[in-house]
Each structure stands twice: as structure tokens, then as C-alpha cells.
C-alpha positions as CSV (number, residue, x, y, z in Angstrom):
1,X,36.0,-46.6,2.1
2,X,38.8,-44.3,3.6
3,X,37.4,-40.3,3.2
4,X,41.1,-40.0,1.1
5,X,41.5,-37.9,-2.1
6,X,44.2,-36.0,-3.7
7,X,43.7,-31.8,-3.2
8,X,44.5,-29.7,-5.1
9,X,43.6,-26.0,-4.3
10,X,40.7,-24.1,-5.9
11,X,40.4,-19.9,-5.8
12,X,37.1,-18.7,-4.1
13,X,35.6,-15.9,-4.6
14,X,37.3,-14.4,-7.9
15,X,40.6,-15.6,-6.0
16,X,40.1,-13.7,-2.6
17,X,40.0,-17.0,-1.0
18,X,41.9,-20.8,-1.8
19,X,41.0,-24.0,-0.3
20,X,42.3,-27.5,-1.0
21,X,39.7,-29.5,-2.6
22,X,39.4,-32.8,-4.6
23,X,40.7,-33.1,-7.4
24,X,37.4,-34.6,-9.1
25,X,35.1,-32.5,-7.0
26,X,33.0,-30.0,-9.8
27,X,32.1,-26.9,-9.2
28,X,28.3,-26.9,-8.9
29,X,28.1,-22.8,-10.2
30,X,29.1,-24.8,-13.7
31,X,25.7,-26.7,-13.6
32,X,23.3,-24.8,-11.7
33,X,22.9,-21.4,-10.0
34,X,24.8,-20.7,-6.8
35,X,24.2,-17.7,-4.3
36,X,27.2,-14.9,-4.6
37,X,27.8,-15.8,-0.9
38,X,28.7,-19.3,-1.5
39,X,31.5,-21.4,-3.3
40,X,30.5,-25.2,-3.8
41,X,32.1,-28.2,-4.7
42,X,30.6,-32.0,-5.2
43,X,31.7,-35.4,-5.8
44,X,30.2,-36.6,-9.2
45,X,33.0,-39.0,-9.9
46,X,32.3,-42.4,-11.2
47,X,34.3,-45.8,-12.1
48,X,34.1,-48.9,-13.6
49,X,34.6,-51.8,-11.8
50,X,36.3,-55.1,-12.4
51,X,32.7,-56.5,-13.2
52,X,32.1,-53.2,-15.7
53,X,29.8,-51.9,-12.9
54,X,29.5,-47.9,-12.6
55,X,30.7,-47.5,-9.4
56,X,29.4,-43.6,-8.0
57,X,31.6,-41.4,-6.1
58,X,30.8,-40.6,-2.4
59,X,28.2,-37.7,-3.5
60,X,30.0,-35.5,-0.8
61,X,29.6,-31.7,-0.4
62,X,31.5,-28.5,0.9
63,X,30.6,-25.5,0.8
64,X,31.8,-21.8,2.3
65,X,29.5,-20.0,2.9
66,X,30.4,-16.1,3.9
67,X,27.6,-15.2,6.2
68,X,27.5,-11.6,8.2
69,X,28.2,-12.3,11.7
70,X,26.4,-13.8,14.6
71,X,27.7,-11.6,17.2
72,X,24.6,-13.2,19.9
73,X,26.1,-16.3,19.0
74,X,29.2,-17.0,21.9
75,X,32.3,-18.7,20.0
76,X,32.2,-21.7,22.3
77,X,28.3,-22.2,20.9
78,X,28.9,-21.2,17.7
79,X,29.3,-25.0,15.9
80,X,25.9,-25.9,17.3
81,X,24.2,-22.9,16.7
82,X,25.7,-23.5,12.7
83,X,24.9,-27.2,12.5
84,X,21.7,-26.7,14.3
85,X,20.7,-24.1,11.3
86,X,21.8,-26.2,8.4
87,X,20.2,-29.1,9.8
88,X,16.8,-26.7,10.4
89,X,17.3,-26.2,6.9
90,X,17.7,-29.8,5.6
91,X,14.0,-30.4,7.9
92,X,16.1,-33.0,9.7
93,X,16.9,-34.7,13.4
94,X,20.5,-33.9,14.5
95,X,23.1,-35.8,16.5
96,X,26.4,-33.9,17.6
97,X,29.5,-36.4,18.2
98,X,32.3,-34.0,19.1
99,X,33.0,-30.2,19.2
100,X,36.2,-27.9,19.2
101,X,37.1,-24.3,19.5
102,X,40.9,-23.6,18.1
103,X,43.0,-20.4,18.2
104,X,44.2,-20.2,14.3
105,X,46.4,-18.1,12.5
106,X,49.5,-16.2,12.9
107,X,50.0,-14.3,16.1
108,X,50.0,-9.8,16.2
109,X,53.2,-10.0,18.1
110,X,55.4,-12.4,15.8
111,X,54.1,-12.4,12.7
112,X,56.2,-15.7,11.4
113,X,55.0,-17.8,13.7
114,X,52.3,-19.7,14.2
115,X,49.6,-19.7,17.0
116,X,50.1,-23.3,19.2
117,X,46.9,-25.1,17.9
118,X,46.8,-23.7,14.5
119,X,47.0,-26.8,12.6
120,X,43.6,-27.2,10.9
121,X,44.5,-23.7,9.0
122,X,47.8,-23.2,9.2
123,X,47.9,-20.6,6.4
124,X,45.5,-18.1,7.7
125,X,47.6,-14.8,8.2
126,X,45.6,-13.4,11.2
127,X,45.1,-14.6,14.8
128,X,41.3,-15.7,15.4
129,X,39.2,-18.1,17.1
130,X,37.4,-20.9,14.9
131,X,34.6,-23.0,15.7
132,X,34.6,-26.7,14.7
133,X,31.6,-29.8,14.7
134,X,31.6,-33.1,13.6
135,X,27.7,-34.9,13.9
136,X,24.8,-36.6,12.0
137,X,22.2,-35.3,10.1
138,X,19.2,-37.1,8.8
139,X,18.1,-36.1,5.0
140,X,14.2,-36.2,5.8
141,X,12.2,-35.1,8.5
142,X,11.4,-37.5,11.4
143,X,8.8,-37.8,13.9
144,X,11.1,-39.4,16.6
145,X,14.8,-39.4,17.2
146,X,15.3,-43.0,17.6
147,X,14.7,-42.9,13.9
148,X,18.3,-40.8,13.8
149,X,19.7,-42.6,16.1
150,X,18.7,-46.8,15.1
151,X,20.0,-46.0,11.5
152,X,16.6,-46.0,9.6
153,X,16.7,-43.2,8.7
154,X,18.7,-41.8,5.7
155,X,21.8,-40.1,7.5
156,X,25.0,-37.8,6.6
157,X,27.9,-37.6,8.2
158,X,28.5,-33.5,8.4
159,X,31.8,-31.9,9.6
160,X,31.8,-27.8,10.3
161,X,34.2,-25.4,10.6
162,X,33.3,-21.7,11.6
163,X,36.3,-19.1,11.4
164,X,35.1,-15.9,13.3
165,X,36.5,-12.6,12.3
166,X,35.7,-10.0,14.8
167,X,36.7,-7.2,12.7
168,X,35.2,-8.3,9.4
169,X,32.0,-8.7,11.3
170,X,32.0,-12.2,9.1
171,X,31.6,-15.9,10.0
172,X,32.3,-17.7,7.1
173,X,31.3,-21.7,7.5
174,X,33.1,-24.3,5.8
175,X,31.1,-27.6,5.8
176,X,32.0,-30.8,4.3
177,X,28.9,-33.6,4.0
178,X,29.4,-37.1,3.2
179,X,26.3,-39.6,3.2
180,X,26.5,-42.8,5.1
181,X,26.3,-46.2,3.0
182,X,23.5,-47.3,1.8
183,X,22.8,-51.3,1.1
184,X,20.5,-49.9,-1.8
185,X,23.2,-48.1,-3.6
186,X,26.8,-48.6,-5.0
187,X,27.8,-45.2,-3.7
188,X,31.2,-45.3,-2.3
189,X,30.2,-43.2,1.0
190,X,31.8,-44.1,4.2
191,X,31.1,-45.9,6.5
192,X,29.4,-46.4,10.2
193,X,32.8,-48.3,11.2
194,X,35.1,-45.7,9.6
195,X,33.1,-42.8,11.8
196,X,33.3,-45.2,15.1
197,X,37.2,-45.5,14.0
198,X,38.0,-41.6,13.9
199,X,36.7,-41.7,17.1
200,X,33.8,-39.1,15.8
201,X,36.6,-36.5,15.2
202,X,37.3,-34.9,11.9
203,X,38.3,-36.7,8.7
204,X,42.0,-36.6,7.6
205,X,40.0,-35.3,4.3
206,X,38.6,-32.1,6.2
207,X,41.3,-31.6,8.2
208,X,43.3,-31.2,4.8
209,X,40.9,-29.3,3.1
210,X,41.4,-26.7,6.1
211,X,45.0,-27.1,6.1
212,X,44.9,-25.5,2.3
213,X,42.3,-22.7,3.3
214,X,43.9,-19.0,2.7
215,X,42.1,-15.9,2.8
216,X,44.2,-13.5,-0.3
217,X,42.6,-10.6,0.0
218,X,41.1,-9.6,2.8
219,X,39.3,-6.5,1.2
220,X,36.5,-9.2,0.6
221,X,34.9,-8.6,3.6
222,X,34.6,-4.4,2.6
């Protein structure tokens, strides 16, 4: 299954912020509580097959989190030191399969244009550095990496973005998790192949997802 879906974009934050996110993604605050510091969005989507089998959606996740700054944190460790800590937080074995640090954002001295590499946020009206991961996490606690690594154990494929705003003193983290396939399910979650295929980079579906992020009103941040 390609990681393909049709956007459409969401406000954040009582509108501060937008994102692009699918179109049959729910928002998770509708069915259960959410911390004020955090917007997410799930895939609960279901079909029927030719065969009148309920087909599940891909049970994907993203989040954005808005988390006070890491200033010990360098920008060119900060997508390990982020994936690191959710995967601490999940109790699980991690496996890092590329890393990037892109200057976003629209430059001080020309305000119309565009920095060079700013096309995984293209709509982002100030100039700063942002922090992106793509790896594995495995769902329960292992006693030995192999585990992680052989495929027995239950794993998610996890993509990160961390924008750093120097002035805001903010790092907010925009993570996107999608669950391998599993031969015990009918869940339509991608694939080892499709990960080998992008190479381990991002996924045309987080990549457009960050294309549609916008910060409104910056007086968020205080």
C-alpha cells in the first residue's frame, strides 16, 4: 500500500497553526482527552472489500507537539535526541535509517522568496533550521536488538520533523507513525518493500503534510 491520501488542511491550536492532514484522519481530542500542548490526528478509516470484508485503515498517527526548547540539544542532534525520547517513551528498541537538517522558511533579507532547501515547509514565514528523522520503532520492550532488527518484533515505521525557533524558545515536533504489516491483521499499513523503495527517506505523505504546515499567529508562543 502506497502511504497516499488526499489533504486537506486542519487549524491547530484554535487556528494559530494549519497543517495538511488526511482527509479521514479524526481528531483524537473528539474521543479522548489530549494534553493542551498537543494536536492529534489518527487513521480510523475502514472499507468493505469485494469479498464484504472490513478492510482497516493504516492505524497511522501524527501529532505536533509544542514542547519548550532543548537549547542543550545541537540542531544537527536534535532528530535523534526527539526520536530517541519518544521511543523511551513507547519502552521500545530503535533503529534510525536516515537524518536531515534543512534551512526553511522565508529569508530576513527578501521577504518573497524562499530559502534554497525550503521545500518540506514551504509556507513557513520565518527563516529557521528544522530537524528531520525517518527510523523504526518497536511497540514493546525487547531484551535484544536483533528482535528490532529480524522483524519479530511488532515495529512502526516513524518519520520526525523538529522546526526550531530560537526566539520562541520552542521546538515543536511533528511526527507521523505508521505500523508495518502484519500477516495477523487486515490493516492496510505499509509495507517492508515500500520503506526499502523510498530509499528510507520520507514519505510523499509526510513530505505533504509539511508542505501544508503554517504557523498564523505567531503570538502562540507568548
Amino acid at each position: 500500500m502506497k502511504l497516499l491520501s488526499k489533504l486537506e488542511v486542519r487549524n491547530l491550536f484554535g487556528g494559530a497553526i494549519k497543517i495538511n492532514v488526511p482527509t479521514k484522519w479524526r481528531d483524537v481530542s473528539l474521543v479522548r482527552q489530549v494534553p493542551d500542548y498537543q494536536e492529534c490526528y489518527q487513521d480510523c478509516t475502514s472499507d468493505v472489500s469485494e469479498k464484504n470484508t472490513e478492510i482497516q485503515g493504516t492505524g497511522g498517527c501524527l501529532i505536533v507537539e509544542i514542547l519548550t526548547r532543548e537549547n542543550q540539544v545541537r540542531d544537527e542532534d536534535a532528530s535523534l535526541f526527539f526520536f530517541q525520547d519518544l521511543a523511551d517513551a513507547n519502552g521500545g528498541l530503535v533503529q534510525v535509517e536516515y537524518q536531515a537538517m534543512w534551512a526553511v522558511g522565508r529569508g530576513e533579507g527578501d521577504p518573497s522568496k524562499l530559502r534554497m532547501n525550503d521545500v518540506i515547509i514551504p509556507q513557513l514565514s520565518k527563516s529557521i533550521t528544522a530537524c528531520s528523522c525517518v527510523g523504526i520503532h518497536s511497540i514493546d520492550p525487547l531484551d535484544h536488538r536483533n528482535d528490532l532488527e529480524s522483524g519479530r518484533a511488532e515495529r512502526v515505521r516513524v518519520e520526525l520533523c523538529i522546526l526550531r525557533l530560537d526566539t520562541e524558545e520552542t521546538d515543536i515536533l511533528i511526527s507521523l507513525s505508521i505500523p508495518f504489516a502484519n500477516r495477523k491483521t487486515d490493516h492496510m499499513s505499509v509495507t517492508e518493500q515500500e520503506f526499502k523503495n523510498e530509499n528510507h527517506h520520507h514519505s510523499e505523505l509526510f513530505l505533504n503534510i509539511l508542505r501544508g504546515f503554517e504557523i498564523v499567529d505567531w503570538d502562540l508562543f507568548g
